[in-house]
Short mmCIF file of C-alpha atoms in Angstrom, two decimals:
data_model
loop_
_atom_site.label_atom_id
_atom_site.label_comp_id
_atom_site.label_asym_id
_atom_site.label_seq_id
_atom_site.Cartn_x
_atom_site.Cartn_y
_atom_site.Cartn_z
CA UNK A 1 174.26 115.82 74.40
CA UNK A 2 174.00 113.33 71.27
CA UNK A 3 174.03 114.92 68.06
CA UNK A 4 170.30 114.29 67.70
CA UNK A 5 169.35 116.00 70.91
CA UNK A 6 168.93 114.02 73.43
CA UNK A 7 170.97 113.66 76.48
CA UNK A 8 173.81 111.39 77.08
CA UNK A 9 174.24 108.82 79.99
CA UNK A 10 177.45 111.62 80.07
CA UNK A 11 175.60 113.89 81.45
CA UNK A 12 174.61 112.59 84.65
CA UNK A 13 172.84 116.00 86.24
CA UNK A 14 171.36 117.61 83.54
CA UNK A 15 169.50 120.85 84.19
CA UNK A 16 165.42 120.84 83.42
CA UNK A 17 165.88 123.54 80.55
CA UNK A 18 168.21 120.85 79.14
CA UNK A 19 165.23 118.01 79.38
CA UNK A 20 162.74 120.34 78.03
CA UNK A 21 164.82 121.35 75.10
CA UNK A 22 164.58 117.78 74.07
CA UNK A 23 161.50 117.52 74.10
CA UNK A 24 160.83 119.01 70.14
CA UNK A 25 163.74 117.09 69.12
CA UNK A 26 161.35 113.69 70.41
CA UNK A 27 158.48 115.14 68.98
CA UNK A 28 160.19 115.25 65.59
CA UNK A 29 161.87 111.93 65.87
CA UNK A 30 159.90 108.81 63.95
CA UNK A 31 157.38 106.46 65.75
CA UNK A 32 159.49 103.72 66.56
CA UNK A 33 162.78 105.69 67.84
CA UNK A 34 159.95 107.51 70.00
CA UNK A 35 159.29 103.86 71.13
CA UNK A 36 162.79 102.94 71.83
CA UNK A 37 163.69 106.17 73.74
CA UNK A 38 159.98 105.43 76.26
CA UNK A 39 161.33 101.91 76.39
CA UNK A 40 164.74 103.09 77.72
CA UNK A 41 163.33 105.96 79.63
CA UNK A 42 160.52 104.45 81.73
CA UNK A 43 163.83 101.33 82.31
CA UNK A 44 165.63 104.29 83.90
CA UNK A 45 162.61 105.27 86.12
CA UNK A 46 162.69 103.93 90.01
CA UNK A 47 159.37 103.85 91.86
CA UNK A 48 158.37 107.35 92.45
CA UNK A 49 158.63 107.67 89.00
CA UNK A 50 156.82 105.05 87.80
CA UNK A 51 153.98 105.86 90.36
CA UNK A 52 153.72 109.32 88.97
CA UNK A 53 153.21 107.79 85.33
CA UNK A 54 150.98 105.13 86.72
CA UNK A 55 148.31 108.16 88.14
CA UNK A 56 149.03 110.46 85.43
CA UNK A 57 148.32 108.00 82.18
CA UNK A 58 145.01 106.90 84.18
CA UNK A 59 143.49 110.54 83.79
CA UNK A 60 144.76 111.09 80.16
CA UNK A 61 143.56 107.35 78.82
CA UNK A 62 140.70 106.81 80.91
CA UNK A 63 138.60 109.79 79.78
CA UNK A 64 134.79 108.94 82.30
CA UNK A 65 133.09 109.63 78.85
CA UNK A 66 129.86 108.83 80.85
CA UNK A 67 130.25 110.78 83.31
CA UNK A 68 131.10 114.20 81.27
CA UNK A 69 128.43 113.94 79.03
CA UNK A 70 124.85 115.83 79.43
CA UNK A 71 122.77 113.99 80.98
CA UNK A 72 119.89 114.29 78.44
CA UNK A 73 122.54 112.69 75.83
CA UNK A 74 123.37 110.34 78.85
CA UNK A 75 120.16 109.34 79.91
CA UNK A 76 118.81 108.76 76.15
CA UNK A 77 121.61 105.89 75.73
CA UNK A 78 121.40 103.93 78.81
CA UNK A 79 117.94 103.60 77.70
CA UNK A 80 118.94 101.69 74.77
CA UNK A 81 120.82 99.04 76.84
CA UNK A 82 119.45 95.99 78.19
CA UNK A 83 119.04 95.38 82.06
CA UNK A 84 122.44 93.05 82.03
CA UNK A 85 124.33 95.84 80.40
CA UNK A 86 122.99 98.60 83.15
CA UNK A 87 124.39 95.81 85.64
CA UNK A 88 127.58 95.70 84.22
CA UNK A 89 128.15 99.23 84.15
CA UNK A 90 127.33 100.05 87.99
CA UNK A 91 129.92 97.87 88.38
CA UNK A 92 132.85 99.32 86.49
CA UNK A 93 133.34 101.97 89.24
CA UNK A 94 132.20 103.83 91.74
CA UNK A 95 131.23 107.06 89.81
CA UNK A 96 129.20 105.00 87.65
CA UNK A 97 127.95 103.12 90.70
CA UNK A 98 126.27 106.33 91.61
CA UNK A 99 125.43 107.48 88.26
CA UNK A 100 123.27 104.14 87.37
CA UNK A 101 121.87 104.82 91.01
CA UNK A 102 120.35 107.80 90.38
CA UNK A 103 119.34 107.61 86.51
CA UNK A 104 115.83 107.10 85.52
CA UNK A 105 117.06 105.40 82.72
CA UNK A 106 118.59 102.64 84.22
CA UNK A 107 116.09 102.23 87.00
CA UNK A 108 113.35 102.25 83.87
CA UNK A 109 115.97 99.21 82.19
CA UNK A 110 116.01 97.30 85.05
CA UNK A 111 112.33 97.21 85.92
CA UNK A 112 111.84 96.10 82.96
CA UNK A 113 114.22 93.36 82.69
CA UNK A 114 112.44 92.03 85.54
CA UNK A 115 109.34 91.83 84.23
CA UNK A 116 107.29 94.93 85.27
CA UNK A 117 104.02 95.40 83.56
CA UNK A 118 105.11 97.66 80.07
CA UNK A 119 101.72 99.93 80.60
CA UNK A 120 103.02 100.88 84.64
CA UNK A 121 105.99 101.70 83.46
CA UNK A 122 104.53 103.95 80.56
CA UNK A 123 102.47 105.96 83.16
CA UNK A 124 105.72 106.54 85.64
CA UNK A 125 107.95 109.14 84.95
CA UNK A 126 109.39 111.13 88.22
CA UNK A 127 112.49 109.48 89.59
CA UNK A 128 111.09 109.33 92.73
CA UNK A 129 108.06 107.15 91.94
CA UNK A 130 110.38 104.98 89.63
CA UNK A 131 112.79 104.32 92.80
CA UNK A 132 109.81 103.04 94.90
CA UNK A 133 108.72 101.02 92.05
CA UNK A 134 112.04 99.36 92.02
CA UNK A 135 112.17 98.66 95.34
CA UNK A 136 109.04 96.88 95.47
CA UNK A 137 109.53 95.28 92.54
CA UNK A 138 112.62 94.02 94.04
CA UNK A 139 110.90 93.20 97.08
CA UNK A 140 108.21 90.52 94.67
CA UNK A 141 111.82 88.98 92.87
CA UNK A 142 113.36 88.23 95.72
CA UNK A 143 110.54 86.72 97.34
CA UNK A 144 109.85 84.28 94.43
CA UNK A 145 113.95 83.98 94.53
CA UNK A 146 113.94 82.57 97.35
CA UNK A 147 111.14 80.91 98.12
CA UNK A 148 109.17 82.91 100.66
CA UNK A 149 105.60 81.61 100.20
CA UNK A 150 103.41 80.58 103.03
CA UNK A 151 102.47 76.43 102.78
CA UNK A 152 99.26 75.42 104.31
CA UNK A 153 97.47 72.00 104.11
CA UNK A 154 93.48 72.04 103.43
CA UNK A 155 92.48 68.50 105.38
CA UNK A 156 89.07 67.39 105.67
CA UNK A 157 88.64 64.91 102.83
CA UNK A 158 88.38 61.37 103.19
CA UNK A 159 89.03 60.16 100.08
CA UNK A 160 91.02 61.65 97.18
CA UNK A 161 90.83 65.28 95.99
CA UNK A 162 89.76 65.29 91.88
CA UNK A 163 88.46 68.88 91.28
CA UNK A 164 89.66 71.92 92.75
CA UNK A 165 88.48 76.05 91.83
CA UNK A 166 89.51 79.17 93.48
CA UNK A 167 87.57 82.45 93.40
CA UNK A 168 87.47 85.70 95.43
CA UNK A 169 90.26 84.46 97.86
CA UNK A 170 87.64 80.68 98.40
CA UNK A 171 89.08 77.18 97.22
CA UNK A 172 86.48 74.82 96.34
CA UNK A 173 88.07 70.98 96.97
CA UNK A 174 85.88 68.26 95.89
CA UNK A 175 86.39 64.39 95.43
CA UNK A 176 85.38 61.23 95.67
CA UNK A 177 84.27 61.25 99.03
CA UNK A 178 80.77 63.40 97.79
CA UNK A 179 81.88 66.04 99.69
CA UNK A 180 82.72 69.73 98.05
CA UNK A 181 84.39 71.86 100.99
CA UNK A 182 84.89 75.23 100.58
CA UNK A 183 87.90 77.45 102.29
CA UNK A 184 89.11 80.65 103.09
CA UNK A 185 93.20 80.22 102.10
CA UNK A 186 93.65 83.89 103.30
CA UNK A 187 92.37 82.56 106.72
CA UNK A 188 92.63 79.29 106.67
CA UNK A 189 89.10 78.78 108.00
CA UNK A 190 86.79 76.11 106.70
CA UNK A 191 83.51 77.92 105.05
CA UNK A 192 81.22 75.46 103.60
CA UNK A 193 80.58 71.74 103.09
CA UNK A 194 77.76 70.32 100.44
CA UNK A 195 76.97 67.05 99.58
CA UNK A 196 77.87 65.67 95.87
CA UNK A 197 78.54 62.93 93.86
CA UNK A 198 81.97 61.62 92.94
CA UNK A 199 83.05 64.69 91.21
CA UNK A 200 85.28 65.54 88.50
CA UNK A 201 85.04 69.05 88.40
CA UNK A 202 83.36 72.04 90.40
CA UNK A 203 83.00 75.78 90.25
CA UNK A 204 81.08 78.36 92.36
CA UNK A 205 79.79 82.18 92.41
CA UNK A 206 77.68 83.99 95.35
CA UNK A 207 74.25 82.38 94.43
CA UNK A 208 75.33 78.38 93.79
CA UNK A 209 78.13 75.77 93.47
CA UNK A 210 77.50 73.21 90.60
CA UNK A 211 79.79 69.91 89.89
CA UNK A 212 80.91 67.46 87.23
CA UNK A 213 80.41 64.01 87.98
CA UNK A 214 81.91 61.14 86.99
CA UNK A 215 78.72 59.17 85.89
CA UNK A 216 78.11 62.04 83.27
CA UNK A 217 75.80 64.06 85.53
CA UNK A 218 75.86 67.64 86.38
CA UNK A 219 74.45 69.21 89.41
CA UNK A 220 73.74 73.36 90.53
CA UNK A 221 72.99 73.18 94.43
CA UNK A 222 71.86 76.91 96.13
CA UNK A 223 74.29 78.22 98.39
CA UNK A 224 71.47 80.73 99.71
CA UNK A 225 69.44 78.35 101.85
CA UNK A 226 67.78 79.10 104.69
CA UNK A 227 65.11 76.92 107.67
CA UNK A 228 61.83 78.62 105.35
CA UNK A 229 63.94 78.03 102.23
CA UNK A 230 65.19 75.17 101.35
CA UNK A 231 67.97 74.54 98.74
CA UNK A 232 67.62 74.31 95.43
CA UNK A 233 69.01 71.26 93.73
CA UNK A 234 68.76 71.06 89.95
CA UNK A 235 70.79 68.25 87.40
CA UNK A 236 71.65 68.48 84.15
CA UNK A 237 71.30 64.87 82.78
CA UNK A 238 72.58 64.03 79.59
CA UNK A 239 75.97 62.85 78.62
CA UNK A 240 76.64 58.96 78.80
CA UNK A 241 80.48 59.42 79.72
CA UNK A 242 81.91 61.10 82.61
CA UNK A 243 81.35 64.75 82.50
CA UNK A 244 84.92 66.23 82.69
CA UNK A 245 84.48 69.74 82.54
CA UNK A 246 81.71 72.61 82.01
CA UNK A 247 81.35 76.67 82.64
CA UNK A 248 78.65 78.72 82.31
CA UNK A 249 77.21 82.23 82.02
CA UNK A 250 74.85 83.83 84.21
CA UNK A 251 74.16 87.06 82.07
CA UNK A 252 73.57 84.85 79.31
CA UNK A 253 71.78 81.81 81.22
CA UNK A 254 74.00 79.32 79.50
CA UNK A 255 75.86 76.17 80.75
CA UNK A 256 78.13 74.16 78.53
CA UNK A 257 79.70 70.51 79.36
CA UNK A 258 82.02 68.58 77.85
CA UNK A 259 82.27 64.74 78.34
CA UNK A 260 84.38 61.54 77.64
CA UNK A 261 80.82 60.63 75.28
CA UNK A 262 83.12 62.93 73.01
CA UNK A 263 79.96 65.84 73.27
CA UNK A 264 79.20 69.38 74.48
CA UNK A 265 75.80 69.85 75.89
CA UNK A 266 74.86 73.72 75.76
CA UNK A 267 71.99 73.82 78.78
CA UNK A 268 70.02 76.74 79.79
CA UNK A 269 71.23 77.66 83.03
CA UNK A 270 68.17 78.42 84.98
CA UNK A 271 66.19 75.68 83.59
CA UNK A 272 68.75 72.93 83.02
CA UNK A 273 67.26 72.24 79.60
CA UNK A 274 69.37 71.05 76.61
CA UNK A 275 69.73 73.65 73.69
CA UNK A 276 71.90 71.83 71.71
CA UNK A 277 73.86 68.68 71.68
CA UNK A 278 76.96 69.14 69.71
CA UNK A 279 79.80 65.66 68.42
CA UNK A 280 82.58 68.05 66.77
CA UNK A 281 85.10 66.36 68.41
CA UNK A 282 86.78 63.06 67.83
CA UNK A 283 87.86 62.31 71.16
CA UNK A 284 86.82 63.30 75.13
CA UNK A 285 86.52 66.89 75.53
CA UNK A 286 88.78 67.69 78.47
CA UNK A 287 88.53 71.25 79.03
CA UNK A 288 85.74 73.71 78.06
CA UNK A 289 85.46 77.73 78.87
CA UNK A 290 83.35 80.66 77.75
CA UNK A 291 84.36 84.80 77.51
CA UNK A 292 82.77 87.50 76.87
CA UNK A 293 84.47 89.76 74.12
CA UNK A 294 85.59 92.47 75.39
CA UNK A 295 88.03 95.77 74.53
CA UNK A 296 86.70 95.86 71.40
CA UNK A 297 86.07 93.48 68.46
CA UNK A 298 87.57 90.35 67.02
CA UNK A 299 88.39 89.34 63.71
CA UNK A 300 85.46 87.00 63.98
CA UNK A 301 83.40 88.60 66.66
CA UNK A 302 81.98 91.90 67.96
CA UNK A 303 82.32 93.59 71.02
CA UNK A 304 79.88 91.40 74.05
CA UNK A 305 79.95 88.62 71.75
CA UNK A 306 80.44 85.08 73.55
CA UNK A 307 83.01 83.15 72.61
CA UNK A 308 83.81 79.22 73.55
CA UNK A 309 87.24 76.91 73.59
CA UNK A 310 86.54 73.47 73.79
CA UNK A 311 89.62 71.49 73.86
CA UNK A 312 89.91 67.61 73.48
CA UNK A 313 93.94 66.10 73.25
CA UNK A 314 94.36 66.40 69.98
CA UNK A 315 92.51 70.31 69.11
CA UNK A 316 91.20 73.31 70.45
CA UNK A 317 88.33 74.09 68.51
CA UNK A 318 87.20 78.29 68.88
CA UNK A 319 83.08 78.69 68.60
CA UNK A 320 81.23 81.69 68.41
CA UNK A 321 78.49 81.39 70.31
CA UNK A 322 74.87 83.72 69.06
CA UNK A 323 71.57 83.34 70.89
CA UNK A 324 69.33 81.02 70.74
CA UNK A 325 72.87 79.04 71.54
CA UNK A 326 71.57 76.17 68.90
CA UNK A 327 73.30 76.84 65.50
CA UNK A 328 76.90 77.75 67.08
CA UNK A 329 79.58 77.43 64.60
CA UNK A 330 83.41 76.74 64.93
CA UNK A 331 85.47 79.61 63.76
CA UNK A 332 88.74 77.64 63.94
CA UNK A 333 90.43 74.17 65.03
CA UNK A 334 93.74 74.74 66.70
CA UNK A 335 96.54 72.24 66.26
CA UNK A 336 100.10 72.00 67.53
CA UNK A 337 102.87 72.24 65.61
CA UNK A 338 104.69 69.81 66.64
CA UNK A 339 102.42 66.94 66.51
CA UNK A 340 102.30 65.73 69.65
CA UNK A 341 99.02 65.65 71.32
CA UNK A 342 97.78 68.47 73.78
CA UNK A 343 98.51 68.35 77.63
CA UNK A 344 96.35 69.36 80.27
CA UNK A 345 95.97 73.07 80.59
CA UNK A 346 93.57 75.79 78.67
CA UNK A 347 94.87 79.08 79.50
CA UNK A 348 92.71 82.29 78.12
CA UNK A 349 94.46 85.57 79.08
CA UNK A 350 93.61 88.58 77.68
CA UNK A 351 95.45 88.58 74.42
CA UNK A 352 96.08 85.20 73.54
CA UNK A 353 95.15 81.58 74.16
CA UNK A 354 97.83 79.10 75.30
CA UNK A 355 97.72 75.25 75.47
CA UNK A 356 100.93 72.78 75.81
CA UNK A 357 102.32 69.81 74.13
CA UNK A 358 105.16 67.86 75.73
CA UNK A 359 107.68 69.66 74.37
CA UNK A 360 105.89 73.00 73.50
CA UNK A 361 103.89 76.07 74.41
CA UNK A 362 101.35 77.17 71.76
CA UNK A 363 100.29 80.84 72.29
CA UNK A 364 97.94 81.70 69.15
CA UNK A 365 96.36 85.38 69.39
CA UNK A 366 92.29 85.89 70.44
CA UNK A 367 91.98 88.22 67.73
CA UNK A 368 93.41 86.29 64.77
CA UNK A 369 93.33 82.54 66.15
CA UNK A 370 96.71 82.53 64.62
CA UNK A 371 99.84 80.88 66.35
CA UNK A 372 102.02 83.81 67.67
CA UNK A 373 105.01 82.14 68.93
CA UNK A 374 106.17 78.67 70.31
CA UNK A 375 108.03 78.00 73.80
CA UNK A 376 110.16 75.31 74.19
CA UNK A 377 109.90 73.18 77.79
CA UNK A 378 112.19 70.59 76.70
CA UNK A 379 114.45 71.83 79.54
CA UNK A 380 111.45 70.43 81.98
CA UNK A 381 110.24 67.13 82.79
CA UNK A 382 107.30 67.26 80.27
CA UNK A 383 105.30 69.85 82.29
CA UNK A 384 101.47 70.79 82.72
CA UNK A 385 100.50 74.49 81.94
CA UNK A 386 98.86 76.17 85.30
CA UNK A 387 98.89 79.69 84.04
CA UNK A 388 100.21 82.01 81.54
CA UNK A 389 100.27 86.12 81.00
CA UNK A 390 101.91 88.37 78.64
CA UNK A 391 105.44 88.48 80.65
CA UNK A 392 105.92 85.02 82.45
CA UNK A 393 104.17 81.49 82.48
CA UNK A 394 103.90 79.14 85.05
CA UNK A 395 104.25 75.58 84.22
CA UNK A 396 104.55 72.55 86.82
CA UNK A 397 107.09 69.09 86.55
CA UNK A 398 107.86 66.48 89.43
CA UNK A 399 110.58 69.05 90.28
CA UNK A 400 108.60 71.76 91.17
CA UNK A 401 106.60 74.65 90.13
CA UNK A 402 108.36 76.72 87.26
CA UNK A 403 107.97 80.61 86.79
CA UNK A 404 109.29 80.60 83.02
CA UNK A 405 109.78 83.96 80.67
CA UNK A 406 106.76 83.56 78.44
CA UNK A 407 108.81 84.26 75.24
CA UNK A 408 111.90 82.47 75.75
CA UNK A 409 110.80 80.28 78.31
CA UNK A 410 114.06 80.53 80.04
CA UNK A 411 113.02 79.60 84.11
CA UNK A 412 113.07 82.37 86.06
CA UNK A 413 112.07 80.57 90.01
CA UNK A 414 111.43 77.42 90.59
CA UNK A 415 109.06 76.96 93.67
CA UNK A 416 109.31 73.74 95.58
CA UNK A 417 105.38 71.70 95.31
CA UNK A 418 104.22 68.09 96.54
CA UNK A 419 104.40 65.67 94.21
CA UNK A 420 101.43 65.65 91.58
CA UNK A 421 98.02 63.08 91.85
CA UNK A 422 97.92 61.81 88.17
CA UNK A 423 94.53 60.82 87.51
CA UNK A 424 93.07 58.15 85.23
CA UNK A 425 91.20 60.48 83.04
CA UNK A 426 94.60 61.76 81.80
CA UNK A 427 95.43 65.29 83.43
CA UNK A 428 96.27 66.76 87.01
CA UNK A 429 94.22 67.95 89.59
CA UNK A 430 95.70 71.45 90.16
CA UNK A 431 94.87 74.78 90.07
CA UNK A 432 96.43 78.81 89.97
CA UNK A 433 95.29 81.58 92.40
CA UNK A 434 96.15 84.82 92.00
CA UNK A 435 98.01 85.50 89.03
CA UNK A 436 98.25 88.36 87.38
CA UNK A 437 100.98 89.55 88.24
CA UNK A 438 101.99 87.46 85.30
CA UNK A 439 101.26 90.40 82.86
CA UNK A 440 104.27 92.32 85.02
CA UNK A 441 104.85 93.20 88.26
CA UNK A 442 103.65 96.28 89.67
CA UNK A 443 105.07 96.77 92.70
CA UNK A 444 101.89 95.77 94.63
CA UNK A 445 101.73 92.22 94.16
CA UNK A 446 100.79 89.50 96.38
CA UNK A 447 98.44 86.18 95.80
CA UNK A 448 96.13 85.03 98.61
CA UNK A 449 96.66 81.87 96.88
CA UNK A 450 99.37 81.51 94.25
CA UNK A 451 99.24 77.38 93.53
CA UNK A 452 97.07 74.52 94.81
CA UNK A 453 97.22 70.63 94.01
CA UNK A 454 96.16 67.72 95.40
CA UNK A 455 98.82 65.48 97.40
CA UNK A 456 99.84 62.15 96.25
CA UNK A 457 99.91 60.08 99.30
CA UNK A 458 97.03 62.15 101.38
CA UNK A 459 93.38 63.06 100.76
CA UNK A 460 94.86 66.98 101.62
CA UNK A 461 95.00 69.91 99.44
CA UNK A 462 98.99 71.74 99.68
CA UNK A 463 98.01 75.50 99.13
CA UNK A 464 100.77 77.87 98.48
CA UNK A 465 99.94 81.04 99.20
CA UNK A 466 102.46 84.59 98.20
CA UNK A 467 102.74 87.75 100.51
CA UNK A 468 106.19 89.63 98.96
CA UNK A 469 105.31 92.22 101.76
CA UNK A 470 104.59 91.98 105.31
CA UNK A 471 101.73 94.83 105.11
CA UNK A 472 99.94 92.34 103.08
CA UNK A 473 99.33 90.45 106.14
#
């Protein structure tokens, strides 16, 4: 033995009292001759050796932290992580594999990294419910992943499709061919045919279909007509443009219309009589819609109040609208930020209004009328706005149909649609089903109809329709 302890290369057999009794002397030695003797030692080692180290260095450096922890303590910081981070983990190993497999925590991380409505997920709390949830969640992702909507083509037209509106599961198609059909998408089974007028816009409820027409008219036709009661045909006559867009209120027997004459024309509904002509805007109103206030009051309104957007390409203007309907006053004039003019597309959701720019969404809030936050879509091919909720957007390019994140507006799916009909009067003639599931999933979504547009090269309507599970059929 050297005269600091340790044994010699001498001593070829030494006894394991002799190793052990070196051990203090090691202990007491400085860092870096402790070094130099591992160096040397582990050079000395063949491979059972080594092996031995190998196993028994994993269990005294790679302390499963997660794993030996409570699970309260455990289950209180995944929740802090984000839904990449819970990824990464189940992957380190298979003990945390399981472990992310069987944690509400995790399963509560990832649902909502992919987009599960916040309030659901509020309301869930046994593991067991949460682990259904997930898997039908999963079952909706992968669906819009890859691509699994149904395609049907509406035929029937013989001329070109220019206004399109879905309700209650019915598309309304109307064109230039003075035809307005009316079909089932779930079924796929014609329903309805009226006459019109070259139409740039229609709508419908139980009692009546009424249309925009091009030559400024507007027209309510009775879709409760019988052999002892004939229909009902009444026009609204007014406007000296083309009429490009209207809505209207049965509860409060109001109609309004916008117009390329650069006017909206509040009409009582049952009577088709002009209230009030109103020229606020400097250009051709494009898009018009009323609401009803609702879950509780505005900053500017009350609780049933009815409210108007009237949007022409350069602002939005907000009205509040009090009976008799012929003093109505704007509350606000929305602009973009960016300075480029507004695209087609008024989206009304139940926190915020959205409208697009070519290189921006504008999401202002109801209550306020103040902008929120901005989206770029400079990553797109200027895109139109179809729809828009509090978790994802849906915008639409020559490349397809976009499901973006409606705060970053990273694209989540991109659904494969015909190419768009650009019309003359400056937008596309398309329209969204089904969509809220755009506020989250909740494991129980499904569109009759998710996304219809009229084809370029056909007088047809392409409907895309979204069943994530087979029940749903």
């Amino acid at each position: 033995m050297s005269s600091n302890g340790w044994p010699t290369a001498a001593q070829s057999h030494p006894s394991p009292d002799a190793l052990l009794e070196s051990i203090p002397v090691f202990a007491a030695s400085p860092p870096q001759s402790k070094l130099q003797y591992l160096d040397a030692l582990i050079a000395a080692c063949g491979a059972p050796e080594l092996n031995f180290l190998a196993h028994r260095l994993d269990s005294v450096l790679k302390l499963d932290f997660l794993a030996r922890m409570p699970v309260e303590i455990r289950e209180n910081i995944i929740s802090y992580l984000d839904s990449e981070a819970v990824s990464a983990c189940s992957q380190v190993c298979q003990r945390w594999k399981g472990i992310v497999s069987t944690s509400c925590a995790a399963s509560v991380v990832l649902l909502r990294g992919m987009g599960v409505d916040r309030s659901l997920l509020a309301r869930v709390t046994a593991f067991e419910s949460i682990a259904q949830l997930f898997r039908d969640v999963s079952c909706s992702v992968s669906s819009l992943k890859h691509n699994k909507v149904q395609r049907n083509v509406i035929e029937g037209h013989s001329d070109r499709v220019c206004a399109l509106y879905y309700k209650d599961g019915l598309l309304a198609s109307a064109g230039t061919d003075s035809t307005v059909r009316i079909t089932d998408v779930e079924k796929m089974r014609f329903e309805r045919l009226l006459p019109c007028n070259d139409t740039t816009a229609v709508k419908f409820d139980h009692l009546s279909v009424i249309t925009a027409n091009f030559n400024g008219d507007l027209c309510l036709q009775d879709l409760h007509s019988s052999d002892d009661t004939p229909a009902e045909t009444r026009w609204f006559r007014g406007h000296t443009a083309t009429a490009n867009c209207f809505d209207y209120s049965r509860p409060h027997d109001l109609l309004v219309s916008g117009s390329a004459d650069w006017k909206i024309i509040v009409w009582r509904l049952s009577t088709s009589d002009v209230i009030k002509v109103y020229s606020s805007h400097s250009s051709a109103v494009t898009e018009i819609q009323l609401e009803v206030v609702k879950g509780g009051a505005r900053s500017f309104a009350a609780e049933g109040d009815l409210v108007m957007y009237s949007k022409d390409k350069n602002i939005c203007q907000v009205w509040l609208m009090k009976a008799p309907y012929n003093a109505c006053i704007v509350q606000k004039a929305l602009r973009s930020v960016d300075g480029h003019t507004f695209k087609h597309g008024l989206v009304v959701n139940s926190s915020c209004l959205v409208l697009t720019t070519r290189l921006r969404v504008h999401v202002w809030s109801k209550d306020s009328l103040l902008i929120t936050h901005t989206v770029s879509c400079e990553h797109l091919s200027i895109p139109d706005l179809v729809a828009w909720g509090s978790q994802f957007g849906m915008l639409v390019d020559v490349f397809g149909l976009h499901v973006v994140d409606a705060l970053t507006g990273h694209v989540i799916y991109t659904l494969h649609v015909p190419t768009l009909r650009k019309l003359d009067r400056d937008w596309t003639r398309f329209i969204s089903g089904d969509v809220g599931w755009l506020d989250g999933f909740s494991g129980n979504d499904f569109s009759r109809l998710l996304y219809a547009s009229a084809t370029t090269n056909s007088y047809n309507v392409e409907a895309l329709s979204w069943y994530p599970k087979n029940s749903h059929r």
